[in-house]
Amino acid sequence: MKPEASNPNSSAASRFDAIIIGAGFSGLYQLHCLRDRLGLSVKLVEAGDDLGGTWYWNRYPGARCDSESHSYCYFFSKALYEEWEWSERYPGAPEILRYLDHVAIKFDLRRDIQFGTRVRSAHYDVADNHWIVEAESGQRFRATYLITAVGCISSANVPEIPGLDSFKGKWYHTGQWPHEGVDFAGKRVGQIGTGSTGIQAAPVIAQSAKHLTVFQRTANYSVPARNAPLSAEFKQYIREHHDEIQEVVESTPNGHPFRISETRVFDLHPAERQKAYEAAWEKGGLQFRAAFQDLLTDKAANDTAAAFLKSKIREIVNDPETAKSLADIDHPYAAKRPPIDTNYFETFNRSNVTLVNLRKDPIERITPNGIKTRDNEYELDVIVFATGFDALTGTLLKIDIRGRDGLCLRDVWKAGPRTYLGLQVPGFPNLFTVTGPGSPSVLCNMPVSIEQHVEWITECIAYMRDNGIERCEAAPEATEKWVEHVNEAANATLLPRVRHSWYLGANIPGKPRVFMPYAGGMTRYRAICNDVAAKGYEGFVLTRSGQGADAKAGTALNDFEAAADISTPGV
Ligand code: NA7
């Protein structure tokens, strides 16, 4: 179908087969699949002025991906995989943007993307079986299928600390970083937050700031990333081993290009275990987690990793009080997102860096001149909020999404997100969510999760069109069962035990505490999704033109239980 002409000033809706929201990894591939494989008319709308998704916004100092570059990319095109050359073990934000630009050029994607278009609402019109998507500008689009590709960590969280308005200096959130950069030379900088972002940013900010004060609420583990330029041999290995690397990322639970050891912590004597941890520390990055199979399922096993990592902090950091605060970690290793770093703990040995332990001396307010804690006052020129995101649901719920019978997604998810496979929500026909809550998403190397979701959605839409199906909607029973399974998978790990985790929504005041990502592992999840599709989209209500619902809601229910052998870790 040919789209109607799109006039940004017209309130009449432009019609397409599909609207995609978001031009990051998900949206770009979804556009390619729907337009070039299925031949649909597609419009992709994006709030930013260019593509990149999370990498468009997150341009803070030190912004770098924690997945290794040869796995942080698309696998669907072998030619693309082989022609692109990564320069370092982990790709920095600018290199990822260059990669996505290359993808957009190679597949001629930009012509169907409208930038600078933030979606305000998406309402389902039952009579017409169309979604009406409205931008903040008032421009409207109509489409049969609506695919949200809005990212999991795209809604910046600036905490409500009293007095921010009175601050005379400048402040920035890492997730909304000015594209022209920030000059810290001669500045007294305060950084709030020590998650993955803060741990990347602090060492870089410290190099140019006059003084950096890091405000730490929850101490965090970190493993050296051991980033380095890729050798010519490794680049050649990447070029020549697309299939093998793809096989590994698609058959490991978290989508990374290395396998998790099958050894359990207590299979080894303490001295051998120490050697294994030392070797994993030397390898660096997220590979540390792969040292043992049971780190995320057995607390006693995890305690040994925690003790090792805390001892490393004490070894690296010279000042005993600072080391004590940095190593005072209250949660199991990797039960929150495990950061990796380049000289994070070493940064606290610099004479221009100070750590403030907010557990002992909490922030009271921001003043015109800086930050006032209970016992001290810190004079600052710049405040950097590395305070994370309203993750997984925040961006979706900012859009006024209404389904059948006026159902509002904000109401439906009041007590926490409920989805079928993280892909659909009952009451919202033909609305598909790429890496939505209830799918592995942030527990997996994102592009691997994304490719699986986008391909599944594409095949589902192809099936609908081949079979004269107008509407596809998650069935309530299948959704209930899936939510139960998501909880069961989470409870088989240590992850839900961390009370201050953003996986649980705990970083956002008032957000319901629900474990949002699927912790059963990408491999298991992929098998479940394939099985659902092979059985004619079990658990979805499919409606043919002029007919009633072809519901297959009941039949999938036992299958999760069969797939749900969660005795092997999924994270
Ligand atoms: P995170 O992991 O949510 O980290 C945010 C940090 O900010 C964390 O240390 C928080 O402490 C801290 N924080 C949040 N609010 C406050 C307030 N009000 N006061 C003091 N400290 C606060 O976000 P990141 O951006 O680091 O990482 C998100 C993902 O991006 C990451 O997993 C990667 O996938 C990329 P808390 O732990 O809540 O006590």
Coordinates of C-alpha atoms and ligand atoms in Angstrom, one line a residue:
M1 CA 0.0 0.0 0.0
K2 CA 1.2 3.5 -0.9
P3 CA 1.3 6.0 2.0
E4 CA -0.8 9.1 1.7
A5 CA 1.2 12.3 1.4
S6 CA 2.5 13.4 4.8
N7 CA 2.0 17.1 5.6
P8 CA 3.4 18.0 9.0
N9 CA 1.0 20.9 9.4
S10 CA -2.1 18.9 8.5
S11 CA -4.3 17.4 11.2
A12 CA -5.6 14.8 8.8
A13 CA -3.8 11.6 9.5
S14 CA -1.2 10.1 7.0
R15 CA -1.9 6.4 6.5
F16 CA 0.6 3.7 6.6
D17 CA 0.6 -0.1 7.2
A18 CA 2.9 0.3 10.2
I19 CA 4.1 3.1 12.4
I20 CA 7.3 2.5 14.4
I21 CA 8.3 4.7 17.3
G22 CA 12.0 5.1 17.9
A23 CA 15.1 5.1 15.7
G24 CA 17.6 3.1 17.8
F25 CA 18.7 -0.5 17.1
S26 CA 15.1 -1.8 17.4
G27 CA 13.3 0.7 15.2
L28 CA 15.9 0.7 12.4
Y29 CA 15.8 -3.1 12.0
Q30 CA 12.0 -3.1 12.4
L31 CA 11.7 -0.6 9.6
H32 CA 14.0 -2.7 7.3
C33 CA 12.1 -5.9 8.0
L34 CA 8.6 -4.5 7.5
R35 CA 9.4 -2.3 4.5
D36 CA 12.0 -4.4 2.7
R37 CA 10.9 -8.0 3.6
L38 CA 7.2 -7.6 3.8
G39 CA 6.8 -4.7 1.4
L40 CA 4.7 -2.6 3.8
S41 CA 4.4 1.1 3.9
V42 CA 6.1 2.2 7.1
K43 CA 6.8 5.4 8.8
L44 CA 9.3 5.6 11.6
V45 CA 9.0 8.6 14.0
E46 CA 11.7 9.6 16.3
A47 CA 11.9 12.3 19.0
G48 CA 15.6 13.0 18.5
D49 CA 17.0 14.9 15.6
D50 CA 18.9 11.9 14.4
L51 CA 19.1 8.2 14.8
G52 CA 20.8 6.2 17.6
G53 CA 18.2 5.9 20.3
T54 CA 19.9 5.6 23.6
W55 CA 23.3 6.5 22.0
Y56 CA 21.8 9.7 20.5
W57 CA 21.0 10.9 24.1
N58 CA 23.8 9.3 26.2
R59 CA 26.8 11.3 25.1
Y60 CA 28.3 11.8 28.6
P61 CA 32.1 11.6 29.1
G62 CA 33.2 8.0 28.9
A63 CA 29.9 6.7 27.3
R64 CA 30.7 3.2 26.1
C65 CA 28.9 0.0 25.7
D66 CA 29.6 -2.8 28.2
S67 CA 28.9 -5.5 25.6
E68 CA 31.9 -6.4 23.4
S69 CA 31.7 -4.7 20.0
H70 CA 31.7 -7.9 17.9
S71 CA 28.4 -8.8 19.6
Y72 CA 26.9 -5.3 20.0
C73 CA 25.7 -5.2 16.4
Y74 CA 23.3 -6.8 14.0
F75 CA 23.8 -10.3 12.8
F76 CA 21.0 -10.5 10.3
S77 CA 23.2 -9.3 7.4
K78 CA 26.5 -11.2 7.0
A79 CA 27.7 -8.6 4.5
L80 CA 27.1 -5.8 7.0
Y81 CA 28.8 -7.8 9.8
E82 CA 31.8 -8.5 7.6
E83 CA 32.3 -5.0 6.2
W84 CA 32.0 -3.1 9.5
E85 CA 35.2 -2.9 11.5
W86 CA 35.1 -2.1 15.2
S87 CA 38.2 -0.4 16.6
E88 CA 38.1 -1.4 20.3
R89 CA 36.9 -4.2 22.5
Y90 CA 34.0 -2.1 23.6
P91 CA 32.4 0.4 21.3
G92 CA 32.3 4.0 22.4
A93 CA 29.1 6.1 21.9
P94 CA 30.5 7.9 18.8
E95 CA 31.5 4.7 17.1
I96 CA 28.1 3.1 17.7
L97 CA 26.4 6.2 16.1
R98 CA 28.7 5.8 13.1
Y99 CA 27.8 2.2 12.9
L100 CA 24.0 2.9 13.0
D101 CA 24.5 5.6 10.4
H102 CA 26.3 3.1 8.1
V103 CA 23.3 0.7 8.6
A104 CA 20.9 3.4 7.7
I105 CA 22.8 4.3 4.6
K106 CA 23.3 0.6 3.5
F107 CA 19.6 -0.2 3.8
D108 CA 18.4 3.3 2.8
L109 CA 16.4 3.8 6.0
R110 CA 16.5 7.5 6.4
R111 CA 13.9 8.2 3.7
D112 CA 11.1 6.7 5.9
I113 CA 12.2 8.3 9.2
Q114 CA 10.8 11.5 10.5
F115 CA 13.0 13.0 13.1
G116 CA 12.2 15.6 15.7
T117 CA 8.8 14.0 16.2
R118 CA 7.9 13.1 19.8
V119 CA 4.7 10.9 20.0
R120 CA 2.1 12.3 22.5
S121 CA -0.6 9.7 22.1
A122 CA -1.5 6.5 20.3
H123 CA -5.2 5.5 20.3
Y124 CA -6.7 2.4 18.8
D125 CA -9.7 3.0 16.5
V126 CA -11.8 -0.1 16.8
A127 CA -14.1 0.7 13.9
D128 CA -11.3 1.1 11.5
N129 CA -8.9 -1.3 13.1
H130 CA -6.2 1.4 13.0
W131 CA -3.9 3.1 15.5
I132 CA -4.0 6.8 15.4
V133 CA -0.6 8.2 16.5
E134 CA -0.4 11.9 17.4
A135 CA 2.9 13.8 17.7
E136 CA 3.4 16.7 20.1
S137 CA 3.2 19.0 17.0
G138 CA -0.3 17.8 16.4
Q139 CA 0.7 15.8 13.3
R140 CA -1.3 12.5 13.0
F141 CA -0.5 9.1 11.5
R142 CA -2.8 6.1 11.0
A143 CA -1.6 2.6 10.7
T144 CA -2.8 -1.0 11.2
Y145 CA 0.2 -2.0 13.2
L146 CA 2.0 0.0 15.8
I147 CA 5.4 -1.0 17.0
T148 CA 7.0 0.7 19.9
A149 CA 10.8 0.6 19.7
V150 CA 11.4 3.2 22.4
G151 CA 14.2 1.5 24.3
C152 CA 14.4 0.2 27.9
I153 CA 16.4 3.0 29.5
S154 CA 15.4 6.1 27.6
S155 CA 13.5 8.1 30.2
A156 CA 16.0 10.0 32.3
N157 CA 15.5 10.1 36.0
V158 CA 16.4 13.5 37.6
P159 CA 15.6 12.9 41.3
E160 CA 13.5 15.5 43.1
I161 CA 16.1 16.9 45.4
P162 CA 14.8 20.2 46.9
G163 CA 16.5 23.3 45.7
L164 CA 17.7 22.3 42.2
D165 CA 16.0 25.4 40.7
S166 CA 18.1 27.6 43.0
F167 CA 21.4 26.2 41.8
K168 CA 23.5 28.9 40.2
G169 CA 25.8 26.6 38.3
K170 CA 25.0 24.2 35.4
W171 CA 23.5 20.8 35.8
Y172 CA 23.1 17.9 33.4
H173 CA 21.7 14.4 33.3
T174 CA 24.0 11.9 31.6
G175 CA 21.1 10.6 29.6
Q176 CA 20.3 14.0 28.1
W177 CA 23.9 15.1 27.5
P178 CA 24.5 18.3 25.4
H179 CA 25.7 17.3 22.0
E180 CA 28.3 20.1 22.0
G181 CA 29.9 18.5 25.2
V182 CA 30.7 20.1 28.6
D183 CA 34.0 21.7 29.4
F184 CA 34.9 20.8 33.0
A185 CA 38.3 22.6 33.0
G186 CA 38.7 24.6 36.2
K187 CA 35.3 23.5 37.4
R188 CA 34.2 22.0 40.8
V189 CA 32.0 19.1 39.7
G190 CA 29.6 17.0 41.8
Q191 CA 28.5 13.7 40.4
I192 CA 25.4 12.0 41.9
G193 CA 25.2 8.3 41.1
T194 CA 27.5 5.3 40.9
G195 CA 25.7 2.9 38.6
S196 CA 27.2 1.8 35.3
T197 CA 27.0 5.3 33.9
G198 CA 28.6 7.1 36.9
I199 CA 31.3 4.5 37.0
Q200 CA 32.1 5.2 33.4
A201 CA 31.9 9.0 33.7
A202 CA 33.8 9.7 36.9
P203 CA 37.3 8.7 35.7
V204 CA 36.9 10.8 32.5
I205 CA 35.4 13.9 34.3
A206 CA 38.2 13.7 36.9
Q207 CA 40.8 14.1 34.2
S208 CA 39.7 17.6 33.3
A209 CA 37.8 18.9 36.3
K210 CA 39.4 21.0 39.0
H211 CA 37.7 18.8 41.5
L212 CA 35.3 16.0 41.3
T213 CA 33.1 15.0 44.3
V214 CA 31.3 11.7 43.8
F215 CA 28.1 11.3 45.8
Q216 CA 27.5 7.6 46.4
R217 CA 24.2 6.3 47.8
T218 CA 24.7 2.6 47.1
A219 CA 28.2 1.2 46.8
N220 CA 28.7 -0.9 43.7
Y221 CA 30.9 -3.7 42.4
S222 CA 32.9 -3.0 39.3
V223 CA 35.2 -5.2 37.2
P224 CA 37.9 -3.7 34.9
A225 CA 36.6 -3.6 31.4
R226 CA 40.1 -4.1 30.0
N227 CA 39.2 -2.1 27.0
A228 CA 41.8 -1.9 24.3
P229 CA 42.2 -1.5 20.5
L230 CA 41.3 -4.7 18.7
S231 CA 44.3 -6.4 17.2
A232 CA 44.5 -7.1 13.4
E233 CA 44.2 -10.8 14.2
F234 CA 41.0 -10.3 16.2
K235 CA 39.5 -8.1 13.5
Q236 CA 40.2 -10.8 11.0
Y237 CA 38.6 -13.4 13.3
I238 CA 35.5 -11.3 13.5
R239 CA 35.3 -10.9 9.7
E240 CA 35.7 -14.6 9.2
H241 CA 33.5 -16.0 12.0
H242 CA 30.1 -14.4 11.7
D243 CA 28.2 -17.7 11.8
E244 CA 30.1 -19.1 14.8
I245 CA 29.8 -15.9 16.8
Q246 CA 26.1 -15.7 16.0
E247 CA 25.7 -19.3 17.2
V248 CA 27.3 -18.4 20.5
V249 CA 25.3 -15.2 21.1
E250 CA 22.1 -17.0 20.2
S251 CA 22.7 -20.0 22.4
T252 CA 23.9 -18.3 25.6
P253 CA 21.3 -17.1 28.1
N254 CA 22.4 -13.5 28.1
G255 CA 23.4 -13.1 24.4
H256 CA 27.1 -12.4 25.0
P257 CA 29.8 -13.8 22.8
F258 CA 31.2 -16.1 25.5
R259 CA 29.8 -19.1 27.4
I260 CA 29.1 -19.3 31.1
S261 CA 31.2 -21.9 32.8
E262 CA 29.5 -25.1 33.9
T263 CA 31.6 -25.2 37.0
R264 CA 29.9 -24.4 40.3
V265 CA 31.7 -22.3 42.9
F266 CA 31.9 -25.1 45.4
D267 CA 33.2 -27.6 42.9
L268 CA 36.6 -26.0 43.4
H269 CA 38.8 -25.8 46.5
P270 CA 39.3 -22.2 47.8
A271 CA 42.8 -21.9 46.2
E272 CA 41.5 -23.1 42.8
R273 CA 38.5 -20.8 43.1
Q274 CA 40.8 -17.8 43.9
K275 CA 42.8 -18.7 40.7
A276 CA 39.6 -18.8 38.7
Y277 CA 38.5 -15.4 40.0
E278 CA 41.9 -13.9 39.3
A279 CA 41.8 -15.3 35.7
A280 CA 38.3 -13.8 35.3
W281 CA 39.4 -10.5 36.7
E282 CA 42.2 -10.4 34.2
K283 CA 39.8 -11.2 31.3
G284 CA 37.7 -8.4 32.6
G285 CA 34.3 -7.0 31.8
L286 CA 31.1 -9.0 31.9
Q287 CA 33.1 -12.1 31.4
F288 CA 33.8 -12.1 35.1
R289 CA 30.2 -13.2 35.7
A290 CA 30.8 -16.2 33.4
A291 CA 33.4 -17.6 35.8
F292 CA 30.9 -19.9 37.5
Q293 CA 27.5 -21.2 36.7
D294 CA 25.8 -20.6 40.0
L295 CA 26.8 -17.0 40.9
L296 CA 23.2 -15.7 40.4
T297 CA 21.3 -18.6 41.9
D298 CA 23.3 -19.5 45.0
K299 CA 23.8 -16.8 47.6
A300 CA 26.7 -18.7 49.3
A301 CA 28.4 -19.0 45.9
N302 CA 27.8 -15.4 45.1
D303 CA 29.3 -14.4 48.5
T304 CA 32.7 -15.7 47.4
A305 CA 32.6 -13.5 44.2
A306 CA 31.5 -10.6 46.4
A307 CA 34.4 -11.1 48.8
F308 CA 36.9 -11.3 46.0
L309 CA 35.7 -8.1 44.3
K310 CA 35.6 -6.2 47.6
S311 CA 39.2 -7.3 48.4
K312 CA 40.2 -5.8 45.0
I313 CA 38.6 -2.5 45.9
R314 CA 40.6 -2.4 49.1
E315 CA 43.8 -3.3 47.2
I316 CA 43.3 -0.5 44.6
V317 CA 42.1 2.4 46.8
N318 CA 44.8 4.0 49.0
D319 CA 42.7 5.8 51.5
P320 CA 41.3 3.2 53.9
E321 CA 38.1 5.2 54.7
T322 CA 37.3 5.8 51.0
A323 CA 38.1 2.1 50.3
K324 CA 35.7 1.1 53.1
S325 CA 32.9 3.2 51.8
L326 CA 33.4 1.9 48.2
A327 CA 33.5 -1.7 49.3
D328 CA 30.6 -1.4 51.7
I329 CA 28.3 -3.2 49.2
D330 CA 25.0 -4.5 50.4
H331 CA 23.8 -6.7 47.5
P332 CA 25.0 -9.8 45.7
Y333 CA 27.4 -9.4 42.8
A334 CA 25.5 -8.9 39.5
A335 CA 22.1 -9.0 41.2
K336 CA 22.0 -5.4 40.1
R337 CA 23.3 -4.5 36.7
P338 CA 27.1 -5.2 37.1
P339 CA 29.2 -2.2 36.0
I340 CA 32.5 -2.5 34.3
D341 CA 35.1 0.2 34.3
T342 CA 38.3 1.8 33.2
N343 CA 40.1 3.1 36.2
Y344 CA 37.1 3.7 38.4
F345 CA 38.4 2.8 41.8
E346 CA 41.9 4.2 40.8
T347 CA 40.2 7.5 40.3
F348 CA 39.7 7.8 44.0
N349 CA 43.5 7.9 44.4
R350 CA 43.6 11.2 42.6
S351 CA 44.1 14.3 44.7
N352 CA 41.3 16.1 42.9
V353 CA 38.6 13.4 43.7
T354 CA 36.5 13.0 46.9
L355 CA 33.9 10.4 47.7
V356 CA 30.9 11.3 49.8
N357 CA 29.1 8.3 51.4
L358 CA 25.4 9.3 51.3
R359 CA 24.5 6.4 53.5
K360 CA 26.4 8.2 56.3
D361 CA 25.8 11.8 55.3
P362 CA 22.7 12.0 53.1
I363 CA 21.9 14.9 50.7
E364 CA 19.5 17.4 52.3
R365 CA 19.1 19.8 49.4
I366 CA 20.7 21.6 46.6
T367 CA 21.7 25.2 47.4
P368 CA 22.5 28.1 45.0
N369 CA 26.2 27.2 45.5
G370 CA 26.2 23.4 45.6
I371 CA 25.0 20.4 47.5
K372 CA 24.2 20.5 51.3
T373 CA 24.4 17.1 53.0
R374 CA 23.3 16.6 56.6
D375 CA 26.8 17.3 57.9
N376 CA 28.6 19.2 55.1
E377 CA 28.2 21.6 52.3
Y378 CA 30.0 21.1 48.9
E379 CA 30.6 24.1 46.7
L380 CA 30.1 23.2 43.0
D381 CA 30.0 24.8 39.6
V382 CA 28.5 21.8 37.9
I383 CA 26.2 18.9 39.0
V384 CA 26.1 15.7 36.9
F385 CA 23.1 13.5 37.5
A386 CA 24.2 9.9 36.7
T387 CA 21.0 8.9 38.4
G388 CA 19.6 6.4 35.9
F389 CA 16.2 6.0 34.2
D390 CA 12.6 5.3 34.7
A391 CA 13.5 2.0 33.0
L392 CA 11.4 -0.4 30.9
T393 CA 8.1 1.3 31.4
G394 CA 8.8 5.0 31.8
T395 CA 9.0 5.9 28.1
L396 CA 6.0 3.9 27.1
L397 CA 3.9 5.3 29.8
K398 CA 4.8 8.9 28.9
I399 CA 2.8 8.2 25.8
D400 CA -1.0 8.3 26.2
I401 CA -1.7 4.8 24.8
R402 CA -5.3 3.7 24.6
G403 CA -6.5 0.4 23.3
R404 CA -10.0 -1.2 22.9
D405 CA -12.9 0.3 24.8
G406 CA -10.8 3.3 25.9
L407 CA -8.4 1.1 27.9
C408 CA -5.5 3.2 29.0
L409 CA -2.1 1.5 29.3
R410 CA -1.2 3.7 32.3
D411 CA -4.3 2.2 34.2
V412 CA -3.7 -1.3 33.0
W413 CA -0.1 -1.2 34.3
K414 CA -0.9 0.7 37.5
A415 CA 0.2 -2.2 39.6
G416 CA 3.2 -3.0 37.3
P417 CA 3.6 -4.1 33.7
R418 CA 1.7 -7.1 32.5
T419 CA 2.5 -8.5 29.1
Y420 CA 2.4 -11.6 27.1
L421 CA 6.0 -12.5 26.2
G422 CA 6.9 -8.8 26.6
L423 CA 5.4 -8.4 23.2
Q424 CA 1.7 -7.5 23.7
V425 CA -0.9 -6.4 26.2
P426 CA -4.5 -7.7 26.2
G427 CA -6.8 -4.9 25.0
F428 CA -4.2 -3.4 22.7
P429 CA -4.6 -5.2 19.4
N430 CA -1.8 -5.0 16.8
L431 CA 0.4 -3.1 19.2
F432 CA 3.8 -4.8 19.5
T433 CA 6.5 -3.8 22.0
V434 CA 10.1 -4.4 21.1
T435 CA 12.0 -5.6 24.2
G436 CA 9.1 -4.7 26.4
P437 CA 8.8 -5.6 30.1
G438 CA 8.4 -9.3 30.5
S439 CA 11.0 -10.1 27.9
P440 CA 14.7 -10.6 28.6
S441 CA 15.6 -7.1 27.4
V442 CA 18.1 -5.5 29.8
L443 CA 19.3 -8.9 31.1
C444 CA 20.5 -9.7 27.6
N445 CA 23.0 -8.1 25.2
M446 CA 20.5 -5.8 23.7
P447 CA 21.0 -6.2 19.9
V448 CA 20.6 -10.0 20.3
S449 CA 17.3 -9.5 22.2
I450 CA 16.2 -6.9 19.6
E451 CA 16.9 -9.0 16.5
Q452 CA 14.8 -11.9 18.0
H453 CA 11.9 -9.6 18.9
V454 CA 11.9 -7.7 15.6
E455 CA 12.0 -10.9 13.6
W456 CA 9.3 -12.5 15.6
I457 CA 7.0 -9.4 15.2
T458 CA 7.8 -9.4 11.4
E459 CA 6.9 -13.1 11.1
C460 CA 3.7 -12.6 13.1
I461 CA 2.6 -9.7 10.9
A462 CA 3.5 -11.7 7.8
Y463 CA 1.4 -14.6 9.2
M464 CA -1.5 -12.3 9.8
R465 CA -1.4 -10.9 6.3
D466 CA -1.1 -14.3 4.7
N467 CA -4.0 -15.6 6.6
G468 CA -6.4 -12.7 6.4
I469 CA -6.1 -11.9 10.1
E470 CA -6.9 -8.4 10.9
R471 CA -6.2 -8.3 14.6
C472 CA -3.7 -10.0 16.9
E473 CA -4.1 -9.5 20.6
A474 CA -2.6 -11.1 23.7
A475 CA -5.2 -13.3 25.5
P476 CA -5.7 -12.4 29.2
E477 CA -5.2 -16.0 30.4
A478 CA -1.9 -16.4 28.5
T479 CA -0.8 -13.1 29.9
E480 CA -1.6 -14.0 33.5
K481 CA 0.3 -17.2 33.0
W482 CA 3.3 -15.4 31.4
V483 CA 3.4 -12.9 34.3
E484 CA 3.5 -15.8 36.7
H485 CA 6.3 -17.4 34.8
V486 CA 8.3 -14.1 34.7
N487 CA 8.0 -14.0 38.5
E488 CA 8.9 -17.6 38.8
A489 CA 12.0 -17.1 36.6
A490 CA 13.1 -14.1 38.6
N491 CA 12.6 -15.9 41.9
A492 CA 14.9 -18.7 40.8
T493 CA 17.7 -16.1 40.9
L494 CA 19.1 -13.6 43.4
L495 CA 18.0 -10.6 41.4
P496 CA 14.7 -9.8 43.0
R497 CA 16.3 -9.8 46.5
V498 CA 17.9 -6.4 45.9
R499 CA 15.5 -3.9 47.2
H500 CA 17.0 -0.8 45.5
S501 CA 17.2 -2.3 42.0
W502 CA 15.8 -0.5 39.0
Y503 CA 14.9 -3.9 37.6
L504 CA 12.2 -3.7 40.3
G505 CA 11.4 -0.1 39.6
A506 CA 12.7 0.8 43.1
N507 CA 14.7 3.9 41.9
I508 CA 11.5 5.8 41.0
P509 CA 9.3 7.0 43.9
G510 CA 5.8 5.6 43.7
K511 CA 6.7 3.1 40.9
P512 CA 5.2 -0.4 41.7
R513 CA 7.8 -2.9 42.8
V514 CA 7.6 -5.6 40.1
F515 CA 10.5 -7.5 38.7
M516 CA 10.2 -6.4 35.1
P517 CA 12.6 -8.2 32.8
Y518 CA 12.4 -12.0 32.1
A519 CA 15.2 -13.7 33.9
G520 CA 14.7 -17.2 32.4
G521 CA 17.3 -16.5 29.7
M522 CA 17.3 -15.5 26.1
T523 CA 17.8 -19.1 24.8
R524 CA 14.8 -20.4 26.7
Y525 CA 12.8 -17.3 25.8
R526 CA 13.6 -17.7 22.1
A527 CA 12.4 -21.3 22.2
I528 CA 9.1 -20.3 23.9
C529 CA 8.5 -17.6 21.3
N530 CA 9.3 -20.0 18.4
D531 CA 7.0 -22.6 19.9
V532 CA 4.1 -20.1 20.3
A533 CA 4.5 -19.1 16.6
A534 CA 4.8 -22.6 15.4
K535 CA 1.6 -23.5 17.0
G536 CA -0.3 -20.7 15.2
Y537 CA 0.4 -17.9 17.7
E538 CA -0.9 -19.7 20.8
G539 CA -2.0 -17.4 23.5
F540 CA -2.9 -14.7 21.1
V541 CA -6.5 -13.9 20.0
L542 CA -6.4 -13.7 16.2
T543 CA -9.4 -12.2 14.4
R544 CA -10.1 -12.8 10.7
S545 CA -12.0 -10.3 8.6
G546 CA -15.7 -10.6 9.1
Q547 CA -15.3 -13.4 11.6
G548 CA -15.1 -13.7 15.4
A549 CA -12.0 -14.3 17.4
D550 CA -9.9 -17.3 16.6
A551 CA -8.7 -17.6 20.2
K552 CA -6.0 -20.0 21.1
A553 CA -5.6 -18.6 24.5
G554 CA -5.7 -21.8 26.5
T555 CA -3.3 -24.0 24.7
A556 CA -0.1 -22.3 25.4
L557 CA -0.5 -22.4 29.2
N558 CA 1.1 -25.8 29.9
D559 CA 3.9 -25.1 27.5
F560 CA 5.5 -22.4 29.7
E561 CA 5.6 -24.9 32.5
A562 CA 7.5 -27.4 30.2
A563 CA 9.8 -24.7 29.0
A564 CA 10.2 -23.4 32.5
D565 CA 12.8 -25.7 33.8
I566 CA 14.6 -23.0 35.6
S567 CA 17.1 -25.2 37.2
T568 CA 19.8 -23.7 35.0
P569 CA 20.3 -19.9 35.3
G570 CA 18.9 -17.6 32.8
V571 CA 21.0 -14.7 33.7
Ligands
NA7_1 P1 21.5 3.3 37.5 O1 22.2 1.9 37.4 O2 20.1 3.3 37.9 O3 22.4 4.1 38.6 C1 21.9 5.3 39.1 C2 22.7 5.7 40.2 O4 22.2 7.0 40.7 C3 22.7 4.8 41.4 O5 24.0 4.8 42.0 C4 21.7 5.3 42.3 O6 21.8 5.0 43.6 C5 22.0 6.8 42.1 N1 20.8 7.6 42.5 C6 19.6 7.7 42.0 N2 18.8 8.6 42.6 C7 19.6 9.1 43.5 C8 19.4 10.1 44.5 N3 18.2 10.7 44.7 N4 20.4 10.4 45.4 C9 21.6 9.8 45.3 N5 21.8 8.9 44.4 C10 20.9 8.5 43.5 O7 21.7 4.1 36.2 P2 22.9 4.1 35.2 O8 22.6 5.2 34.2 O9 24.2 4.1 35.9 O10 22.8 2.8 34.4 C11 21.6 2.4 33.7 C12 21.9 1.5 32.6 O11 22.4 2.2 31.5 C13 22.9 0.4 32.9 O12 22.4 -0.7 33.5 C14 23.4 0.1 31.5 O13 22.5 -0.8 30.9 C15 23.3 1.4 30.8 P3 21.0 3.7 44.2 O14 21.7 2.5 43.6 O15 19.6 3.8 43.6 O16 21.0 3.8 45.6

